XYZ file of C-alpha atoms in Angstrom:
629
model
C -50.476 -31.982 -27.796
C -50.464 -32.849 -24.300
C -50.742 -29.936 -22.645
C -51.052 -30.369 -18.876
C -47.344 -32.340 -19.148
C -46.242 -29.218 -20.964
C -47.245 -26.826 -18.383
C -45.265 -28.866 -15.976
C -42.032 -28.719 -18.308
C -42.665 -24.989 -18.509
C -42.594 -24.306 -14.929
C -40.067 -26.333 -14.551
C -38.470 -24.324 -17.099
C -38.908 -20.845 -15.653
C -38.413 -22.580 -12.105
C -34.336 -23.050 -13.148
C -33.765 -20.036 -15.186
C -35.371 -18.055 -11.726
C -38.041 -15.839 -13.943
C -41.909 -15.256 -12.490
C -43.315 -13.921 -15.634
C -44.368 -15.171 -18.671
C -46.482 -14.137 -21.708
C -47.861 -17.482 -23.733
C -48.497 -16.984 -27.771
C -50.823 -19.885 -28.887
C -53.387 -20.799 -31.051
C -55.135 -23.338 -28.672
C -59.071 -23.534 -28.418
C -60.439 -22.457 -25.547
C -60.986 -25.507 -23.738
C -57.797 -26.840 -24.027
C -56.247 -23.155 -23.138
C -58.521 -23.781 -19.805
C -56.963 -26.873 -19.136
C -53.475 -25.827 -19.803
C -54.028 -22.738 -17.235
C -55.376 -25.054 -14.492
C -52.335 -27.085 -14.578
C -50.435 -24.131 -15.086
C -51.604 -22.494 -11.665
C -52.356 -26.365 -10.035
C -51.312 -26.042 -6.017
C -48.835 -28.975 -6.374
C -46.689 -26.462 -7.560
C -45.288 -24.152 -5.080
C -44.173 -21.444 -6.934
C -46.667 -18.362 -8.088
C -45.736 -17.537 -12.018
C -47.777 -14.461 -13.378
C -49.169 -15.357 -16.518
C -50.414 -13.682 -19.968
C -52.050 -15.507 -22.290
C -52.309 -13.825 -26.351
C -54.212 -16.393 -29.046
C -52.368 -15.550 -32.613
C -55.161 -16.231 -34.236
C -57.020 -13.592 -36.081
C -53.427 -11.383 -35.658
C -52.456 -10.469 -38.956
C -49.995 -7.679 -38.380
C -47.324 -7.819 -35.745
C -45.801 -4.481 -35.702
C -44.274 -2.827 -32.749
C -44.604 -6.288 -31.107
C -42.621 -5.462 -28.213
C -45.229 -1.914 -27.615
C -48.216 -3.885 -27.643
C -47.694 -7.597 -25.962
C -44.060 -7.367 -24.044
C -43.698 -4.192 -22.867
C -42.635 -4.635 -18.778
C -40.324 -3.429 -16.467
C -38.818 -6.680 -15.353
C -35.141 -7.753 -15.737
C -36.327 -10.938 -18.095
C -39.495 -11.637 -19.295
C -40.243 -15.202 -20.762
C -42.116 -15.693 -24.159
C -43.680 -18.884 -25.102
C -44.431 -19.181 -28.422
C -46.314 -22.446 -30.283
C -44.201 -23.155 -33.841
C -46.775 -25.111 -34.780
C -49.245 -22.028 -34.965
C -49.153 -20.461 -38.608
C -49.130 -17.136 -37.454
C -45.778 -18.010 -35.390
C -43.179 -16.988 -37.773
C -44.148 -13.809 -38.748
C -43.787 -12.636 -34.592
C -40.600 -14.572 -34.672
C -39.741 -12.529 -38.127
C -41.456 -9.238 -36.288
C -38.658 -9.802 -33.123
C -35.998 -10.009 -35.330
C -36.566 -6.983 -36.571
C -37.032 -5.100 -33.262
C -34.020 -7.056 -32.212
C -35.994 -8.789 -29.354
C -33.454 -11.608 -29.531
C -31.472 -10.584 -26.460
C -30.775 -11.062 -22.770
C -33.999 -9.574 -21.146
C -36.445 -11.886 -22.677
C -36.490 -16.038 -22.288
C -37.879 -17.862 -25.451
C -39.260 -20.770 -25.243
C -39.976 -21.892 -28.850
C -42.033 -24.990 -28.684
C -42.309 -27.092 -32.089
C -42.110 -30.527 -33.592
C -40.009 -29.758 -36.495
C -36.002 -31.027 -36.717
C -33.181 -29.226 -35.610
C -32.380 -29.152 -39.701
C -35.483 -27.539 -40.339
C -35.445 -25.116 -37.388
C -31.975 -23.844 -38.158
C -32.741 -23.362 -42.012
C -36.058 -20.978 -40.569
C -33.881 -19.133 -37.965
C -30.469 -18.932 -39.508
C -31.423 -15.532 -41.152
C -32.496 -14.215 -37.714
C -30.929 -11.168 -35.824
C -30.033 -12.654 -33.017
C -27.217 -12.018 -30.509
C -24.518 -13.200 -28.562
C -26.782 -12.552 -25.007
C -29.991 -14.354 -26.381
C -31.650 -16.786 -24.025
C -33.680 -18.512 -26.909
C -34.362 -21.900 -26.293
C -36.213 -24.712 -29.041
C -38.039 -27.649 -27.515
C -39.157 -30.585 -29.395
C -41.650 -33.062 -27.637
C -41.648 -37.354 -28.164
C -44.050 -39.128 -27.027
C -42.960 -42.493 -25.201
C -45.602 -45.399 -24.856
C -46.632 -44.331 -21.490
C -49.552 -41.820 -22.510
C -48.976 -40.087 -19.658
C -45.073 -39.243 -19.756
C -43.541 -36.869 -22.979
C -40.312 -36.233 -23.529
C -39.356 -32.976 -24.302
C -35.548 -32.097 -25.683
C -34.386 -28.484 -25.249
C -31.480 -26.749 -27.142
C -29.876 -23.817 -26.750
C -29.884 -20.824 -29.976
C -27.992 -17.913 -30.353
C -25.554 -16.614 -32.665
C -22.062 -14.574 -32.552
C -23.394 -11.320 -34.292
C -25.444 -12.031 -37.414
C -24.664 -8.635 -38.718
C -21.014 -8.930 -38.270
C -20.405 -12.623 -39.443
C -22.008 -14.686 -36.822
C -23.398 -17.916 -37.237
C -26.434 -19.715 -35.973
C -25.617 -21.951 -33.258
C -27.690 -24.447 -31.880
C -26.112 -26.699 -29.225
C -27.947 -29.631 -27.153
C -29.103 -28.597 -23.167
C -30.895 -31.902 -21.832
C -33.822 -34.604 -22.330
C -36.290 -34.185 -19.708
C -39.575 -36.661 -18.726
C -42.659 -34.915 -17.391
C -46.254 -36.399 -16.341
C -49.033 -35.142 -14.781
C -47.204 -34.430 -10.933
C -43.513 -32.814 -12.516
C -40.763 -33.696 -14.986
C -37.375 -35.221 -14.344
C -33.975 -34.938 -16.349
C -33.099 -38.158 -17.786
C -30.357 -37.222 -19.622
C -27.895 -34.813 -20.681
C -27.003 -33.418 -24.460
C -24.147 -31.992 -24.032
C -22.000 -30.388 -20.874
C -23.749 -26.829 -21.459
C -25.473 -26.766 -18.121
C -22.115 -27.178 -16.447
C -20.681 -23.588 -17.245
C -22.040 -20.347 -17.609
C -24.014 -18.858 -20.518
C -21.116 -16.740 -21.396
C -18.703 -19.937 -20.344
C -20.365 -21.755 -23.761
C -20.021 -18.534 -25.812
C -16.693 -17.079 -25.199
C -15.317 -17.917 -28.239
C -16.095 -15.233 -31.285
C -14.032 -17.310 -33.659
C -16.719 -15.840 -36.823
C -17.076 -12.736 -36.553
C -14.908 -8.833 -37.294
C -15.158 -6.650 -34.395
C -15.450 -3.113 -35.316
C -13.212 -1.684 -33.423
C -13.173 2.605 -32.852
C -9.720 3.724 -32.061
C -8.716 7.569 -32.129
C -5.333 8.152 -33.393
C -3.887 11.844 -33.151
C -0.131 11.861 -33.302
C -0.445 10.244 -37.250
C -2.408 11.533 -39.978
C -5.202 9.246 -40.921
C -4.102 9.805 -44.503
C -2.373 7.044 -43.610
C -2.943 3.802 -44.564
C -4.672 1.162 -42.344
C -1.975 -0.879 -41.876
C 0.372 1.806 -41.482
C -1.431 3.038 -38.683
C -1.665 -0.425 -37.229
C 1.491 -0.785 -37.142
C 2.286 2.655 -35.364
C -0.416 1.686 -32.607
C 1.453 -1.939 -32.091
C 4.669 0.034 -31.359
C 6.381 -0.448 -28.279
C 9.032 2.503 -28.182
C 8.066 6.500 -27.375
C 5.150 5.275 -25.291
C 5.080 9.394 -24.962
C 3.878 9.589 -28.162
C -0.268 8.554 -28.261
C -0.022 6.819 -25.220
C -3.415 7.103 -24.705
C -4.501 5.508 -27.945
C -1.481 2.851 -27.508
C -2.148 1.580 -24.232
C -6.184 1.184 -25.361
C -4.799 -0.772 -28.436
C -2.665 -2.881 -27.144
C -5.817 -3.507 -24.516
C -7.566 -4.441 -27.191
C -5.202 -7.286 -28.947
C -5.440 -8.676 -25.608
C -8.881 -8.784 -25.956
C -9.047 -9.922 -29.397
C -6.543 -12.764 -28.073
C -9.000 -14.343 -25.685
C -12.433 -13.708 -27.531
C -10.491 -15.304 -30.718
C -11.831 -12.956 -32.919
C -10.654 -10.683 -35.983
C -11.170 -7.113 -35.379
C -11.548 -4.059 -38.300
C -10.232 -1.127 -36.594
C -12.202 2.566 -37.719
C -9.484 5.372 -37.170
C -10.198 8.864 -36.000
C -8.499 11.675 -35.244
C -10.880 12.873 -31.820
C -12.521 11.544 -29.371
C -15.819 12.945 -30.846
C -16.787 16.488 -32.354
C -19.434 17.284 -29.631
C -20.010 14.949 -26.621
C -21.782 12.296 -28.233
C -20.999 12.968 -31.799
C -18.466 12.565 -34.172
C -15.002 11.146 -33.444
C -14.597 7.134 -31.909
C -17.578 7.713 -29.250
C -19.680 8.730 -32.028
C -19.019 5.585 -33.949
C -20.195 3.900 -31.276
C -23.715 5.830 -30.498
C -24.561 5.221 -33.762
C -23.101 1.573 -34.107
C -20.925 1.839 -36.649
C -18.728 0.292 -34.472
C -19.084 -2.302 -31.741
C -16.288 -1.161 -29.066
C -13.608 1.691 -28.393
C -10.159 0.704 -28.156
C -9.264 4.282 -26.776
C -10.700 4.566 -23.512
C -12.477 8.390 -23.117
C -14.325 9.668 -20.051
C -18.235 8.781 -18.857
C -19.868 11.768 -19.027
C -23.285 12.523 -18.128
C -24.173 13.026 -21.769
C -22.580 10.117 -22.958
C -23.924 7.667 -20.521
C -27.298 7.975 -21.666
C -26.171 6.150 -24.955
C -23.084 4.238 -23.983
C -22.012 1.752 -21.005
C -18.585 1.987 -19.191
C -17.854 -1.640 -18.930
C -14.482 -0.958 -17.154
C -11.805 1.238 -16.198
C -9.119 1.357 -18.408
C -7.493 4.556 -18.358
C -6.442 7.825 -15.943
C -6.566 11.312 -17.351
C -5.035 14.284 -15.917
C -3.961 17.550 -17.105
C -2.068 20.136 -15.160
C -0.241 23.167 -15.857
C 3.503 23.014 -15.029
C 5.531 26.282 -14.341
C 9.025 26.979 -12.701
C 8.687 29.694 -10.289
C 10.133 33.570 -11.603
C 13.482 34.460 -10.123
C 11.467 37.786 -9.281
C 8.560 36.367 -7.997
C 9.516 37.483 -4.750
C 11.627 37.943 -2.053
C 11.585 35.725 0.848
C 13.367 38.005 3.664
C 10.755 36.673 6.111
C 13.102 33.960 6.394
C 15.657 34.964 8.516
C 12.901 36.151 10.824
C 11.049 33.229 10.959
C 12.730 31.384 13.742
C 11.510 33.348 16.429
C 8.434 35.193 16.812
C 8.324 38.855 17.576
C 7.571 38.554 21.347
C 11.045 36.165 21.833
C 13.049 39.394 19.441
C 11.873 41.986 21.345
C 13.088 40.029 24.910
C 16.434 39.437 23.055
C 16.684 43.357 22.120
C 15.828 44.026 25.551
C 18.118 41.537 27.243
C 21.019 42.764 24.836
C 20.190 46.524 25.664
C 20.014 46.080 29.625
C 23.958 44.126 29.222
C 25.195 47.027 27.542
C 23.791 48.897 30.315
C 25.450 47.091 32.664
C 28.705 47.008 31.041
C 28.586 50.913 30.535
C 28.362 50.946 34.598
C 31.199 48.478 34.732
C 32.987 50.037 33.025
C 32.582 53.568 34.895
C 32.851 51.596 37.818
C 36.733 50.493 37.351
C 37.543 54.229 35.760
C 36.010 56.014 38.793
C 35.702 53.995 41.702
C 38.239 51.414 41.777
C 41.975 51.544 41.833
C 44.370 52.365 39.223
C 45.415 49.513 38.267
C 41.416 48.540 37.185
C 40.865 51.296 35.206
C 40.851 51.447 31.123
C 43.053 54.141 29.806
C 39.562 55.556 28.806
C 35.788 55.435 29.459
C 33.391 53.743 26.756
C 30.495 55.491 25.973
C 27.004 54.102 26.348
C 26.695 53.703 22.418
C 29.893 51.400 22.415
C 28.912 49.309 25.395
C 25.260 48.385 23.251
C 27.718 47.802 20.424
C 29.694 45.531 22.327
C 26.530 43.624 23.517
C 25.191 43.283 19.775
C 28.437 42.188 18.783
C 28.824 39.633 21.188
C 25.531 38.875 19.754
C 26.949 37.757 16.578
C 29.534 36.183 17.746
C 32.225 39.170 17.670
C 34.993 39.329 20.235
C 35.100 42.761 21.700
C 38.743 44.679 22.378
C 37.678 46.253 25.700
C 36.950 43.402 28.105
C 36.674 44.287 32.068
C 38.906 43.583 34.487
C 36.564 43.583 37.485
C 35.460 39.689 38.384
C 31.981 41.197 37.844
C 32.361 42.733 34.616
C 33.505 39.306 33.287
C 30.759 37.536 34.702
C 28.717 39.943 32.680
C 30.909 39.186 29.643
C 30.266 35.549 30.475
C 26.519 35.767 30.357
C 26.090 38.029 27.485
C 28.067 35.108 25.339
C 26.739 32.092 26.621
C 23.119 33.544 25.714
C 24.521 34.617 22.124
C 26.307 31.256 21.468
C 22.570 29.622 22.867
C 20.683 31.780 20.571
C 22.851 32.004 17.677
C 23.214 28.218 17.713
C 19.053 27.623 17.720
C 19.022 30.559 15.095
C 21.481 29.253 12.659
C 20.377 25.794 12.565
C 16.801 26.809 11.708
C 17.340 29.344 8.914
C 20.092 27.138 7.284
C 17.146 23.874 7.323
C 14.802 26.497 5.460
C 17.200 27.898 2.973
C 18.417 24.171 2.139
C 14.817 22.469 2.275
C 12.691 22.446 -0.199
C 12.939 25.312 -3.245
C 10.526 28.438 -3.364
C 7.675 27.896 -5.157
C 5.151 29.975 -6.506
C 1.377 30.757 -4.584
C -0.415 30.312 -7.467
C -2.377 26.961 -6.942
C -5.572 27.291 -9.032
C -6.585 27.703 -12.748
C -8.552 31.433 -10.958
C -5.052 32.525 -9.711
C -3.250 31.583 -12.803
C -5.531 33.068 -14.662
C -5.104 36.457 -13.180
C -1.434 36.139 -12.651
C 1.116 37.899 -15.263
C 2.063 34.631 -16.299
C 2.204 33.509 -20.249
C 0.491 30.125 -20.929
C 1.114 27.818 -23.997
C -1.133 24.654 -24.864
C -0.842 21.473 -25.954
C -2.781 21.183 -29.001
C -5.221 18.049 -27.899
C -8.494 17.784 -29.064
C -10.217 17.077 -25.598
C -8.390 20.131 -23.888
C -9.990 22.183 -27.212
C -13.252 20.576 -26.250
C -12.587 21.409 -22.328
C -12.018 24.959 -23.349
C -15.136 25.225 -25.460
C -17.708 23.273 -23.133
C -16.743 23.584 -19.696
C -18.968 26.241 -17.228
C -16.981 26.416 -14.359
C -15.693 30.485 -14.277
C -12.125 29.931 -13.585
C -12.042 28.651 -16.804
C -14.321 31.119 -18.733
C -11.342 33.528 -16.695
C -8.559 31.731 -17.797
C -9.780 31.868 -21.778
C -10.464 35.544 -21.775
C -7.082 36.367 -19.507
C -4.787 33.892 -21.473
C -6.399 32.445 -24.843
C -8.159 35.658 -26.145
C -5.794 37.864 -25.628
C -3.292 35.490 -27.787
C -5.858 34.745 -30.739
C -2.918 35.498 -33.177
C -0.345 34.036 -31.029
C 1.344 31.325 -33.345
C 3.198 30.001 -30.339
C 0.050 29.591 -28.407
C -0.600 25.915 -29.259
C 2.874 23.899 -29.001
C 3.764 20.694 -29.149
C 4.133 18.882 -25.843
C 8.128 18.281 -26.507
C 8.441 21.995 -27.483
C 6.131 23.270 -24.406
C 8.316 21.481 -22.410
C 11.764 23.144 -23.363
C 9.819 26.279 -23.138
C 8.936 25.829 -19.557
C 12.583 24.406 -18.366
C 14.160 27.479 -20.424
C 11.905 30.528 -19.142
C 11.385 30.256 -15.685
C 7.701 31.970 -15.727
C 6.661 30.273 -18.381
C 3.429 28.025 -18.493
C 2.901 24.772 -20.156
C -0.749 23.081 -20.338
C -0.477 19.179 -21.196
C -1.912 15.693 -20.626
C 0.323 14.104 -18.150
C 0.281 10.405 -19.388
C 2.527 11.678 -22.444
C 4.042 15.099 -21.281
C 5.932 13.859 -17.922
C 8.144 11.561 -20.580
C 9.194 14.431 -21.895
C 9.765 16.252 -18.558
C 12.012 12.959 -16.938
C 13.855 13.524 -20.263
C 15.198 17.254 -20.126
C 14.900 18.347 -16.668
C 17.324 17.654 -13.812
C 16.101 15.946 -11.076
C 16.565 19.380 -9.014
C 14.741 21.289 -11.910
C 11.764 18.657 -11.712
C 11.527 19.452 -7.707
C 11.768 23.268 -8.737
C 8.333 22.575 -11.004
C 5.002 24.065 -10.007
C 1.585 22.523 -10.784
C -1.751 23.836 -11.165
C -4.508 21.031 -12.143
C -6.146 22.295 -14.995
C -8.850 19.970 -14.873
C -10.692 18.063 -12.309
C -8.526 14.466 -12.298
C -11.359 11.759 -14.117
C -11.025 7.942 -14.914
C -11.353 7.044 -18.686
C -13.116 3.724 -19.254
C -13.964 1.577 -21.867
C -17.163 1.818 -24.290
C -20.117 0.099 -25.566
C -23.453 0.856 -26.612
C -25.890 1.173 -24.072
C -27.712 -1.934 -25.752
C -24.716 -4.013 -26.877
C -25.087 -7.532 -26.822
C -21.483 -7.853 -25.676
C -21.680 -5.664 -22.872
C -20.831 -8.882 -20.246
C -19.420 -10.830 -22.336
C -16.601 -8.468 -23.020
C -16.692 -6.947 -19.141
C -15.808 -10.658 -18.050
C -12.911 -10.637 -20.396
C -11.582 -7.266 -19.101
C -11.932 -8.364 -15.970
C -9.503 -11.329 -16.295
C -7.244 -8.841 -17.824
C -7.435 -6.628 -14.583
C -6.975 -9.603 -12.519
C -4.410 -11.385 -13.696
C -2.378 -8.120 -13.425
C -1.837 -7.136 -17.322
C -3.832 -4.039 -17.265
C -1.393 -3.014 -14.386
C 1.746 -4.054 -16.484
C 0.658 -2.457 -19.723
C -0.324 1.247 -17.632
C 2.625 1.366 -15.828
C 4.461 1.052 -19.171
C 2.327 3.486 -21.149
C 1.132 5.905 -18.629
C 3.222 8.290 -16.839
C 1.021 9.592 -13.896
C 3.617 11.074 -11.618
C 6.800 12.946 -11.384
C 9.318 11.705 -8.805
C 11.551 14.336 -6.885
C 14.435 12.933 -4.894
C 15.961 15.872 -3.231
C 18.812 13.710 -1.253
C 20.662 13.023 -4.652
C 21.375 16.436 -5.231
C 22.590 19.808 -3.271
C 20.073 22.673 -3.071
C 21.896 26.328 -3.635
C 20.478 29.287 -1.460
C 19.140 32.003 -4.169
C 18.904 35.448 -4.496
C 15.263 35.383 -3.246
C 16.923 34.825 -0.306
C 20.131 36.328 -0.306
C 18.732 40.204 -2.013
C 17.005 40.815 1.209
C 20.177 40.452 2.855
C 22.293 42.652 -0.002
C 19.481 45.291 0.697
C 19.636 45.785 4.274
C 23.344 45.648 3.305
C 22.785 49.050 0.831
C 20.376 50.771 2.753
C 22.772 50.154 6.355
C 25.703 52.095 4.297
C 22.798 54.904 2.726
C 22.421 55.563 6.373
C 26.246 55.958 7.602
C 26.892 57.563 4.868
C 23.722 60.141 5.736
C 24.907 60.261 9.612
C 28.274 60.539 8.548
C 27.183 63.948 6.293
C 25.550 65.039 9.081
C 27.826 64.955 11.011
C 30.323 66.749 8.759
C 28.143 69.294 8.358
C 27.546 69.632 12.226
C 31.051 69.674 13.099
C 32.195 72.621 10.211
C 29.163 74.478 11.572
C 30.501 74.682 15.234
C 33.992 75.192 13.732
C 32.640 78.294 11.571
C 30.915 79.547 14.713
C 34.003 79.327 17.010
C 36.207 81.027 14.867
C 33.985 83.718 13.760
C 33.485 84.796 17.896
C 37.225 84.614 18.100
């Protein structure tokens, strides 16, 4: 073996893959491992590689391989390993085992034997779709000083799902004492990516989780299948639709057959149970339902990519008797402006009482009225011309009427600002309710009904925050034998646009379809909502340790790019409700108009008390005068 020309092709090696550490497995003797290390670290070579040497020999038992010789906290740690050494296939056996074949360790298997041979040794191998395993055979050219060395690349689609060994010619390279030199090329593998050579999965099944909960999963598979591939009533599992039909994208570029595994949840607990607990355990290699990354479920599981929006609200039309919204009429001017209008409106009837004494007692005949108002009449006159009443006793003086002429220029000023703002409140937007969290829904009056989901369950069961412990002893307790407490989304619905009052909780991506469908677009601008969970991204799932992790996130990516993912969620998912208030007329209501109708009632209650009064007041003096005559 010519060892100082392959420490040059090893450096060389590491040089273009960019690693600095590397752990050699040999069975050299001493002297020529010496020799090998001084080459190894020789100062023509400008880079520093740290270096572990382990001699096989003497090893008989390779157990927790990766414990003892490899463990390091380095993103890619490169093994050399002598096939020429006898004890070398039982550590390649051992890392097959602990499934060492993947991206965070380079192999450099170094033997003499042919690629026939090598692939008949390896084929039964667990190795992945990430593995950086290379095999290097060494010729010796007549020059005694030059070896070529020819490296392939191995790795395999998923041996335990149907994936092949693949071995595929890199390049020939020449190395001497002073470096090496590529003299030619096996193949075009060095001009694309690792994943640009492997991005084809034309061998293997996918297992593919996908959570179906509109369907029963007595059903068969292809039944089911063919409910998922459905493109009407995206309402209807839209969730579980739009990940599916992700998915056949997927499938479409990776080439691949997939075997889908149905469930009716997303999982039982966090982590288990249900599509997400498929996947912790690897039963399955990828969810086609996207679900949420929570802290619990990170620890087992990567979120490659956002596919997916989830948000749940509770929707509500406001009570008729919710309240009455007098304030209104008050609103456009503040107290300090009413009070100077009283008081402007008091001193003019003032004035016009004088006026009007005036032309009865001080001026000529032909002024005077054929009788004198009272003061009471005169500040009826000036709130009358307030409202824009005439009155029947107008002076006659050139004073009075430029009194009169005041008193309704200021009303018509006043009245015109006044009417104009109240009539833009009452014809804006409708009333809608004050209750704007889950805490003051949960101690309003209101009845709630649920949609009967299997995450909002599992919301209801796990979450800590106390407006929702609140809202489950306020709303769900005290309805434990409510039948009509969980309702389907379709049903809620109806209930909500029927019984103003009435509360609906539902996943928006499928309950808005239902809302576009029986609500006018004035009853959809009349809806309340109350977000009954914090808004959260769902994203697709793989193992924490899945050897498709970037191969698939590349895929999805191209997806996202090219602008499918944002064609297939704008079909499926319905995120938002659209109110367009110009294409209908808003009537006033009798939250506005039973403040008015009760000033109305109590006004007459009070004539009709002053007017008994003064019945009473006048047959007492009456009485009086007759009984002293």
């Amino acid at each position: 073996m010519q060892l100082l020309q392959l420490a040059n092709f090893v450096l060389d090696n590491l040089l273009q893959s960019r690693i600095g550490f590397i752990v050699f497995f040999h069975c050299w003797q001493r002297d020529e491992s010496l020799k090998f290390y001084q080459q190894f670290v020789n100062p023509i070579h400008r880079h520093l590689v740290y270096n572990q040497f382990v001699q096989m020999k003497g090893i008989q038992n390779w157990t927790d391989l990766e414990l003892k010789y490899l463990d390091h906290s380095q993103p890619t740690l490169a093994i050399y390993v002598d096939f020429q050494c006898q004890q070398a296939k039982d550590l390649l056996k051992e890392a097959s085992l602990e499934k060492l074949y993947n991206q965070h360790y380079h192999w450099i298997l170094h033997g003499n034997q042919s690629e026939l041979e090598f692939y008949d040794f390896f084929a039964p191998f667990n190795i992945s779709i990430d593995a950086d395993v290379s095999y290097m055979r060494e010729d010796l050219i007549a020059s005694n000083s030059t070896v070529r060395y020819s490296l392939h690349d191995v790795y395999s689609n998923g041996k335990i799902i149907g994936g092949q060994l693949n071995m595929t010619g890199s390049y020939e390279t020449a190395c001497d004492l002073k470096g090496c030199q590529r003299v030619k090329f096996l193949s075009s593998l060095l001009k694309r990516s690792r994943y640009g050579n492997r991005e084809q999965l034309t061998d293997v099944v996918l297992r593919v989780a996908t959570v179906v909960t509109q369907r029963p999963l007595t059903w068969s598979d292809d039944m089911l299948i063919q409910f998922l591939s459905q493109e009407n009533d995206t309402h209807i599992d839209s969730l579980a639709r739009f990940g599916f039909h992700l998915t056949l994208i997927l499938r479409d570029l990776l080439h691949c057959k997939m075997k889908f595994i149905f469930s009716d949840s997303w999982s039982k607990s966090d982590v288990v149970g249900g599509s997400v607990g498929a996947v912790v355990d690897q039963s399955a290699d990828l969810t086609a339902t996207p679900s949420l990354a929570t802290e619990g479920r990170l620890k087992y599981l990567s979120a490659i990519i956002e596919t997916g929006f989830f948000r749940s609200v509770c929707i509500f039309r406001t009570p008729h008797n919710a309240g009455l919204r007098g304030d209104v009429f008050l609103q456009p001017f503040s107290p300090t402006v009413w009070y100077l209008f009283g008081g402007v409106l008091s001193l003019i009837g003032i004035l016009l009482w004088v006026t009007f004494y005036m032309e009865c007692k001080r001026m000529s005949r032909r002024w005077r009225l054929d009788y004198l108002p009272s003061i009471l009449s005169t500040f009826l006159i000036s709130f009358g011309a307030a409202c824009i009443q005439s009155s029947a006793l107008i002076p006659r003086s050139t004073g009075g009427r430029l009194i009169y002429f005041a008193l309704f220029l200021i009303s018509f000023i006043m009245y015109n600002y006044y009417t104009s703002v109240v009539v833009s409140s009452l014809l804006s937007s409708p009333v809608k309710s004050k209750i704007k969290t889950m805490q003051q829904l949960a101690e309003s009056p209101l009845t709630v009904g649920l949609e009967p989901l299997p995450f909002t369950k599992s919301y209801l069961n796990y979450s800590r925050l106390p407006e929702i412990h609140l809202f489950i002893k306020r709303k769900i307790e005290t309805q434990s034998k409510n039948p009509e407490l969980w309702l389907p989304a379709e049903e809620g619905v109806l209930r909500v646009r029927d019984n103003p009052g009435y509360v609906y909780v539902f996943e928006t991506s499928s309950g808005y379809a239902y809302v576009e469908r029986y609500f006018t677009a004035q009853q959809i601008c009349d809806l309340n909502e109350v977000l009954f969970r914090p808004e959260q991204l769902f994203y697709t799932h793989l193992h924490r340790n899945s050897t498709y992790k970037e191969l698939f996130r590349l895929r999805l990516l191209r997806v996202l790019e090219t602008g499918v993912y944002r064609k297939q969620r704008s079909y499926w998912v319905h995120m938002k409700l659209h109110c367009v208030a110009q294409n209908f007329v808003i009537t006033v209501g009798m939250e506005y108009v039973a403040p008015l109708l009760l000033m109305l009632i109590c006004a007459y209650i009070l004539v009709i008390l002053i007017l008994a009064i003064e019945l009473a007041w006048q047959r007492f003096f009456t009485s009086r005068r007759t009984y002293h005559e």
